[in-house]
Tab-separated table of C-alpha atoms in Angstrom:
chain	number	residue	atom	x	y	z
A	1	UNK	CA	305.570	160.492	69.814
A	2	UNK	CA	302.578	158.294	68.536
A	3	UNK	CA	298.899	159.547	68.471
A	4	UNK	CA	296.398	156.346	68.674
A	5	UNK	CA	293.429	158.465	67.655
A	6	UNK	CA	294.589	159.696	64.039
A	7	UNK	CA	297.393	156.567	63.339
A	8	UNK	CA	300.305	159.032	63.288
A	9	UNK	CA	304.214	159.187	64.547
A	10	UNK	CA	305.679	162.900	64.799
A	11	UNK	CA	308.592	162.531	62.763
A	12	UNK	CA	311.415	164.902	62.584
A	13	UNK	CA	313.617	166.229	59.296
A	14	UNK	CA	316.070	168.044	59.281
A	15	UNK	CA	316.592	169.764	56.123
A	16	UNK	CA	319.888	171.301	53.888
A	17	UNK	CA	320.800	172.366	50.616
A	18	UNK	CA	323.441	173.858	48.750
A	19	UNK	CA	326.239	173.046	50.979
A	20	UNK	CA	328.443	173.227	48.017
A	21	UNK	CA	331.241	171.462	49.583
A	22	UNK	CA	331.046	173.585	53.050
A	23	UNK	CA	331.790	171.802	55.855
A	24	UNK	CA	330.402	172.174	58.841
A	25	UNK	CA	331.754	174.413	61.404
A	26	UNK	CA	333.601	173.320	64.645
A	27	UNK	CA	331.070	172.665	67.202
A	28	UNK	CA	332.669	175.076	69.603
A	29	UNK	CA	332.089	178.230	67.236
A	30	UNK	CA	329.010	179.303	68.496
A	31	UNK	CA	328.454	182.086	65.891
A	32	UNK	CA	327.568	179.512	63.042
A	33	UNK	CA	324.289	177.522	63.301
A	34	UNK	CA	325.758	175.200	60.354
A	35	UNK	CA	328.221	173.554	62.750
A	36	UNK	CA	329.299	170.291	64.046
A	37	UNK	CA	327.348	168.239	64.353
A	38	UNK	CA	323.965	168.293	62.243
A	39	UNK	CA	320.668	168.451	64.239
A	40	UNK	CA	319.788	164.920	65.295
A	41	UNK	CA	316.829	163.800	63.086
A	42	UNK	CA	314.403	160.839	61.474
A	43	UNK	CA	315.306	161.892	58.039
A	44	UNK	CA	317.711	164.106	56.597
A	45	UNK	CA	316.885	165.919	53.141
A	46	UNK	CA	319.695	167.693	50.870
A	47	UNK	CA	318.133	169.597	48.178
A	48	UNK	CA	320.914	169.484	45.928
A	49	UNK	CA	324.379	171.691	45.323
A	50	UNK	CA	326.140	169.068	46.953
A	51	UNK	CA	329.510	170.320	45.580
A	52	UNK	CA	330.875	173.255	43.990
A	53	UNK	CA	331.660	171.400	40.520
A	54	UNK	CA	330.951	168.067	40.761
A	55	UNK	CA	334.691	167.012	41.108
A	56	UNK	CA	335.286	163.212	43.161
A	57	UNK	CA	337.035	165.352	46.110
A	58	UNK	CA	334.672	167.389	46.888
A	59	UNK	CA	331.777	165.019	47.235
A	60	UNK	CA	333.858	162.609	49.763
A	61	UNK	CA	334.128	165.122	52.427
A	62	UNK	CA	330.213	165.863	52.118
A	63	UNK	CA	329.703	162.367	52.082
A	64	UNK	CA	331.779	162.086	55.271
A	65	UNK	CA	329.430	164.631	56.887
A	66	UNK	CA	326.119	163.157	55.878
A	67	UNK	CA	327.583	159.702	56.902
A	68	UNK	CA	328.011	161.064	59.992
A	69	UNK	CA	324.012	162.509	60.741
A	70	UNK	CA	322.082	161.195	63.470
A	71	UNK	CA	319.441	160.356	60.825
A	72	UNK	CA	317.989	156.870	60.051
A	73	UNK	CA	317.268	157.673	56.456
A	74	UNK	CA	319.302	160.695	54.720
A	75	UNK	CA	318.068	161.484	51.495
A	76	UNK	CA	320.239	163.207	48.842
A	77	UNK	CA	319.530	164.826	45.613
A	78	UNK	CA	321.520	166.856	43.032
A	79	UNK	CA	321.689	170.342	41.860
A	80	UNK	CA	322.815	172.358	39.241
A	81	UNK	CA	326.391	172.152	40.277
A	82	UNK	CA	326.708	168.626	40.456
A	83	UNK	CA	327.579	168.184	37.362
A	84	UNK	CA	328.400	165.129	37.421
A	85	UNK	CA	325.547	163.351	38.397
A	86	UNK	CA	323.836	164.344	35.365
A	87	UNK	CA	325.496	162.078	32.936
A	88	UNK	CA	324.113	163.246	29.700
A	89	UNK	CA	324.774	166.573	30.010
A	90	UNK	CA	328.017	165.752	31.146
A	91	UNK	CA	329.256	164.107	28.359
A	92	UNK	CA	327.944	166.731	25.828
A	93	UNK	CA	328.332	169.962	27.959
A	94	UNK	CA	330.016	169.611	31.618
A	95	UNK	CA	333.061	167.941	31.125
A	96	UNK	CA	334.439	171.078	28.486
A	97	UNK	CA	332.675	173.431	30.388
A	98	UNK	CA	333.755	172.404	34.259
A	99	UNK	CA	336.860	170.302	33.692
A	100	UNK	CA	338.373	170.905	30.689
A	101	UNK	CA	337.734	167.697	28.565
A	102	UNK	CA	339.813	166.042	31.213
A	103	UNK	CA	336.871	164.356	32.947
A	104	UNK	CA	335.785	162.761	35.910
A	105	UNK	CA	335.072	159.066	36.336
A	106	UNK	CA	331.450	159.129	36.654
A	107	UNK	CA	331.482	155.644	37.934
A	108	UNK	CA	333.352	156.210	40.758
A	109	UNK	CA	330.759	159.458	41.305
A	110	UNK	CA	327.677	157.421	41.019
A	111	UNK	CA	329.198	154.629	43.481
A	112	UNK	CA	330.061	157.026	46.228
A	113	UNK	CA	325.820	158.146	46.356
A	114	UNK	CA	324.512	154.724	45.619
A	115	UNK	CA	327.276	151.961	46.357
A	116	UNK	CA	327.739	149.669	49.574
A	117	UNK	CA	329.044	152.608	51.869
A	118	UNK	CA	325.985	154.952	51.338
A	119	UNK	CA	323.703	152.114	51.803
A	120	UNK	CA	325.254	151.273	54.979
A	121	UNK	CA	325.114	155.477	56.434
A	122	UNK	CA	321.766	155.267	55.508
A	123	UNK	CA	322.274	157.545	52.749
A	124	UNK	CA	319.645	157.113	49.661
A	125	UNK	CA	320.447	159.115	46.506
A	126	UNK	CA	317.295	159.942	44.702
A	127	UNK	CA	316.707	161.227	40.701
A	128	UNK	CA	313.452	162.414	39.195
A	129	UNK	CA	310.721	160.165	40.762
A	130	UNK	CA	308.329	158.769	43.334
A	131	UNK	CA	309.560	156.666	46.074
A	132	UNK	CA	308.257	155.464	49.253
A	133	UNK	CA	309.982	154.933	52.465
A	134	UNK	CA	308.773	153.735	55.856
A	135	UNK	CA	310.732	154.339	59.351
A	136	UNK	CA	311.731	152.275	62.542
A	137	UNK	CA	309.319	154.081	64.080
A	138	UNK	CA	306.731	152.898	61.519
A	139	UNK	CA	306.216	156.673	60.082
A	140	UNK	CA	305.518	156.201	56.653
A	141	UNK	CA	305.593	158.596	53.613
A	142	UNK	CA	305.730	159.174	49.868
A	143	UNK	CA	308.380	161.812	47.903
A	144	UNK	CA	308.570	163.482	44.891
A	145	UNK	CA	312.667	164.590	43.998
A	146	UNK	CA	313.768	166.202	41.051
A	147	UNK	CA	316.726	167.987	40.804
A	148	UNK	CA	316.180	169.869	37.754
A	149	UNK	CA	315.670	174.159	37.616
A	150	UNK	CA	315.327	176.309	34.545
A	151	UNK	CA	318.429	176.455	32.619
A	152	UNK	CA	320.560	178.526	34.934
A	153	UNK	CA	324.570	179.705	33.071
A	154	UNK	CA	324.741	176.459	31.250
A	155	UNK	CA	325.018	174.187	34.261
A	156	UNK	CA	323.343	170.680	34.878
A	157	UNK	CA	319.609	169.526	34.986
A	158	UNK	CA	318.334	172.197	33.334
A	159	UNK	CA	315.198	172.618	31.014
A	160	UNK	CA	313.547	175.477	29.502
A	161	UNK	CA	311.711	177.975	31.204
A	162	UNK	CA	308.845	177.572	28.905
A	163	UNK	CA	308.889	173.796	29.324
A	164	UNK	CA	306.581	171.977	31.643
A	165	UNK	CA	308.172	169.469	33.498
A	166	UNK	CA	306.140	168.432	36.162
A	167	UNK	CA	302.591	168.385	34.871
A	168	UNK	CA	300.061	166.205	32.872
A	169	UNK	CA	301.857	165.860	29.943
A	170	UNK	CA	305.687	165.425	31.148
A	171	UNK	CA	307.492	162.253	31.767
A	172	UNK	CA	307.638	162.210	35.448
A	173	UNK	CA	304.928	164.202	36.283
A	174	UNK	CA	303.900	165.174	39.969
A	175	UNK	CA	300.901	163.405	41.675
A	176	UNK	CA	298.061	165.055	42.698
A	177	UNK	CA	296.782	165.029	46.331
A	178	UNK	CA	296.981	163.216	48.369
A	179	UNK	CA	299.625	160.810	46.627
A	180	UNK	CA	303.006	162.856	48.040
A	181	UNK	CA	303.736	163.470	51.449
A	182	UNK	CA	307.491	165.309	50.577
A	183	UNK	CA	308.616	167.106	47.642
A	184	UNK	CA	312.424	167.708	47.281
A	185	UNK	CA	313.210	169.734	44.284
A	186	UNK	CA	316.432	171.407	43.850
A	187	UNK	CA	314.905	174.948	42.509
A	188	UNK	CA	311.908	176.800	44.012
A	189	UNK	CA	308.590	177.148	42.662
A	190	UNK	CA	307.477	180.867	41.688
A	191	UNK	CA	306.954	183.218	43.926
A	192	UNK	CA	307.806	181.476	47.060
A	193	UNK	CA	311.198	181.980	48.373
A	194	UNK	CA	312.738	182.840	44.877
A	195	UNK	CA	313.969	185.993	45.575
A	196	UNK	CA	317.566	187.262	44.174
A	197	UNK	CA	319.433	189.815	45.297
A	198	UNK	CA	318.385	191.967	41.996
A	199	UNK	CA	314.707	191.295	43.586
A	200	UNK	CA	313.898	188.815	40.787
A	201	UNK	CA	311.917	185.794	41.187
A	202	UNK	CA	312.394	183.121	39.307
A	203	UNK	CA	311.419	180.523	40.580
A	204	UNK	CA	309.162	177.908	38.089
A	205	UNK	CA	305.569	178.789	36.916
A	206	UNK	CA	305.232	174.862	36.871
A	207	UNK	CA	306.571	173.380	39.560
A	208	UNK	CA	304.110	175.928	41.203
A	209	UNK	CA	300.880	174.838	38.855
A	210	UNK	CA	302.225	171.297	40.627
A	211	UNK	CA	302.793	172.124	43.664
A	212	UNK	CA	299.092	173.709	43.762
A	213	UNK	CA	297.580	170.228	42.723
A	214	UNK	CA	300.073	168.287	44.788
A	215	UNK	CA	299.119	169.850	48.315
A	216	UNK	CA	302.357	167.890	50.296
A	217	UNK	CA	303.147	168.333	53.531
A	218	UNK	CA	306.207	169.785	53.137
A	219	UNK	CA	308.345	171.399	50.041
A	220	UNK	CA	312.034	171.511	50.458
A	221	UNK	CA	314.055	172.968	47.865
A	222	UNK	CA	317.424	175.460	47.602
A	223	UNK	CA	319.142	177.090	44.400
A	224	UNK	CA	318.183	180.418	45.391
A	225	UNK	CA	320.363	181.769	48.209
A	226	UNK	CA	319.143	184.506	49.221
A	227	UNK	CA	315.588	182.979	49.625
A	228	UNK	CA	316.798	180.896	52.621
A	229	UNK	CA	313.457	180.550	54.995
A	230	UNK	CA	310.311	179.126	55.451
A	231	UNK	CA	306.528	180.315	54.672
A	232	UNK	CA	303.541	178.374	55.223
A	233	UNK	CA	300.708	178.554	52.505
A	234	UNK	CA	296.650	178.113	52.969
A	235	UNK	CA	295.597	176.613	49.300
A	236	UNK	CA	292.253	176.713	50.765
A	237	UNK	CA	291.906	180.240	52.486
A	238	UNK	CA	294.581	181.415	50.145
A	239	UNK	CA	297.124	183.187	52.584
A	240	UNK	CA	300.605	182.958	53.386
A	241	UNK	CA	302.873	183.420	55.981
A	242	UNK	CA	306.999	184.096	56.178
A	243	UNK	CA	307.528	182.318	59.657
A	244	UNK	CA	310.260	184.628	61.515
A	245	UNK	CA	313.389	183.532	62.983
A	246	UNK	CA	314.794	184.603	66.029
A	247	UNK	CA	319.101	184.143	65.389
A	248	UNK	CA	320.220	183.440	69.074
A	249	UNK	CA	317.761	180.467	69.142
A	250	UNK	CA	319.175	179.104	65.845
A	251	UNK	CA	322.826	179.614	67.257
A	252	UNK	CA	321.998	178.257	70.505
A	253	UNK	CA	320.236	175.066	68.876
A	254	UNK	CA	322.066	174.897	65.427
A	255	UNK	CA	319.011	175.167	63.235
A	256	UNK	CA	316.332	176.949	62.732
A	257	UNK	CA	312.953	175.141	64.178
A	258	UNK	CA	309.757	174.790	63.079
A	259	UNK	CA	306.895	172.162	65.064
A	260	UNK	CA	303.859	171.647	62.597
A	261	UNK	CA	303.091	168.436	64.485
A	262	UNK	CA	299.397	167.628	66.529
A	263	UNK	CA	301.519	168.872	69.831
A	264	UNK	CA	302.380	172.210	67.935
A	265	UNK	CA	300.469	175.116	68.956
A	266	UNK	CA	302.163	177.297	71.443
A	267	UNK	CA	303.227	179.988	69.034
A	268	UNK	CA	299.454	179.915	66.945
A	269	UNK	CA	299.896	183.792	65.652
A	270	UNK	CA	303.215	183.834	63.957
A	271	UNK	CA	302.221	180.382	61.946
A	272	UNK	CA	305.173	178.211	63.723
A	273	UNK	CA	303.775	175.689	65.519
A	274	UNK	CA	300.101	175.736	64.718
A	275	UNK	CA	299.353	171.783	63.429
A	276	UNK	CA	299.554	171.533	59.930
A	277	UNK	CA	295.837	170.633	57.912
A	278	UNK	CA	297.174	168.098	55.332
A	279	UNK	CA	295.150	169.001	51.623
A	280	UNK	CA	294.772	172.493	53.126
A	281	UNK	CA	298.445	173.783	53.712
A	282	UNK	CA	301.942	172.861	52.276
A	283	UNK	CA	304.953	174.342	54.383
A	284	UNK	CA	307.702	175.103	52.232
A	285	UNK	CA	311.742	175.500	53.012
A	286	UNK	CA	314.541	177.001	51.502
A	287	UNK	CA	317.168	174.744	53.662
A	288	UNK	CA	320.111	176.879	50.950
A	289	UNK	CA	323.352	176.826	53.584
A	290	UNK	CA	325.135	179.068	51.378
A	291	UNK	CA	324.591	182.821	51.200
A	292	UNK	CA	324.773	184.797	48.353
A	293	UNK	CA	328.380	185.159	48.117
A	294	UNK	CA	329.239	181.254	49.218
A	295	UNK	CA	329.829	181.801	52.913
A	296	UNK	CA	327.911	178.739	54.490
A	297	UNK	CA	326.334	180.991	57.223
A	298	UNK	CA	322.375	180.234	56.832
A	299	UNK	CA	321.043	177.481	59.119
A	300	UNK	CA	319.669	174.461	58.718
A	301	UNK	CA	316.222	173.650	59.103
A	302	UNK	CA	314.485	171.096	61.878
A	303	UNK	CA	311.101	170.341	61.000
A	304	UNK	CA	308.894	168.394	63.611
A	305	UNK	CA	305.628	166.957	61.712
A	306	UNK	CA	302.761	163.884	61.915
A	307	UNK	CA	303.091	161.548	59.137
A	308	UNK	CA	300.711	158.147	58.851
A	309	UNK	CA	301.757	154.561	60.397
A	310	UNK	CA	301.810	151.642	58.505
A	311	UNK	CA	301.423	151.351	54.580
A	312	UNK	CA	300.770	154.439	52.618
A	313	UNK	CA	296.901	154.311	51.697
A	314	UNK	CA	296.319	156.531	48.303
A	315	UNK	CA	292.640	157.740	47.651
């Protein structure tokens, strides 16, 4: 849907992370929103987890899946687990650690996310950046990915809790608004959605500071299981809200839904559907598929929202 008046296409993502190798569920088991086949959508975003350990044969079957989307673009990053997609820690740490100096061939890893196949499923496999993509539809927008966390058990992409990654002074810092539409991180930023089980948070101080100069649209991200969910937050007004789910909707419809699009605004008081104010609110997911103890029973997320036409215009 295309509104003349403010030059924007409602665009719809659906949203995943830490699949760690799950696959979905057949489409006839109608007690597992993660099941065949994955919510039609513009763009798909994984958040990173793709795999258990980073081993060759367990990314082909995920790449199978995500091949399979009804998704023009479907944007992948890594996470902790996938250690092999972080090549440098690899070498020095992952390969004793994961696989027992035997090794995978990290070739043959970083063709299967970048090579002719994934171009032609529409699959684009980001690292820490900006990039810019525009849509058949002409819906264009800008993302931020990293898939870095605070060191986490030794795994991959980490960096120190006390180190700023994604401020002034670090190599690929974040933008500030309005440059980024998207940001796709693999771990959470504090205090939002970073809840363990222990009822720790630890999410990144950081990525937050970031996040609060940033402003995007939307913040996907994963890591923490048990923080699966969405809240929207008012950087001008200062409030938040946890938007509720209701579970025979996502069974029935294989996702959880959320419409912050101009034609959103049926639901106003529980924060659903009310329009998002670009610069004034940021709605953030926790798309993890996994629950705490690995059993891919959390949804994914469908998120209907306006994004520009045309050429992205920074001011």
């Amino acid at each position: 849907m295309t509104s003349e008046s403010t030059k924007t296409v409602k665009t719809r993502f659906c949203i995943i992370s830490d699949t760690h190798t799950a696959e979905l569920w057949p489409s006839d088991d109608k007690s597992h929103a993660y099941r065949d086949p994955l919510p039609s959508a513009d763009v798909l975003l994984h958040a990173g987890d793709i795999t258990i350990a980073g081993y060759i044969h367990e990314y082909e079957p995920m790449f199978e899946m995500l091949s399979k989307a009804d998704a023009e673009l479907k944007i992948i990053i890594a996470g902790n687990h996938d250690v092999t997609l972080d090549e440098p820690y690899y070498e020095k740490t992952g390969k004793r650690e994961f696989h027992r100096n035997i090794g995978e061939d990290l070739g043959v890893v970083r063709e299967i996310w970048t090579g002719e196949r994934a171009k032609k499923a529409g699959i684009v496999y980001l690292e820490e950046g900006v990039r810019t993509f525009t849509l058949s539809t002409g819906a264009c927008f800008t993302i931020y990915s990293s898939p870095y966390q605070p060191e986490f058990c030794n795994f991959a992409f980490p960096y120190r809790r006390d180190e700023d990654r994604f401020n002034e002074h670090a190599q690929n810092p974040i933008p500030d608004h309005p440059k980024i539409d998207i940001l796709l991180t693999h771990g959470p930023p504090a205090g939002i959605l970073d809840q363990t089980r222990r009822g720790d948070k630890v999410g990144c101080e950081h990525l937050l500071r970031a996040v609060r100069r940033c402003r995007p649209r939307l913040h996907c991200f994963g890591h923490i299981h048990e923080g699966w969910g969405a809240q929207r937050n008012d950087w001008v007004e200062g409030g938040s809200v946890s938007l509720p789910v209701d579970r025979q909707h996502i069974l029935n419809n294989r996702c959880a839904y959320v419409n912050i699009s101009q034609d959103g605004g049926d639901n106003l008081t529980e924060g659903r559907s009310k329009p998002l104010t670009f610069g004034q609110e940021t709605l953030f997911v926790n798309a993890a598929i996994m629950d705490v103890n690995y059993k891919p029973v959390n949804a994914p997320w469908t998120v209907d929202l306006d994004l520009p036409i045309g050429q992205h215009v920074e001011s």
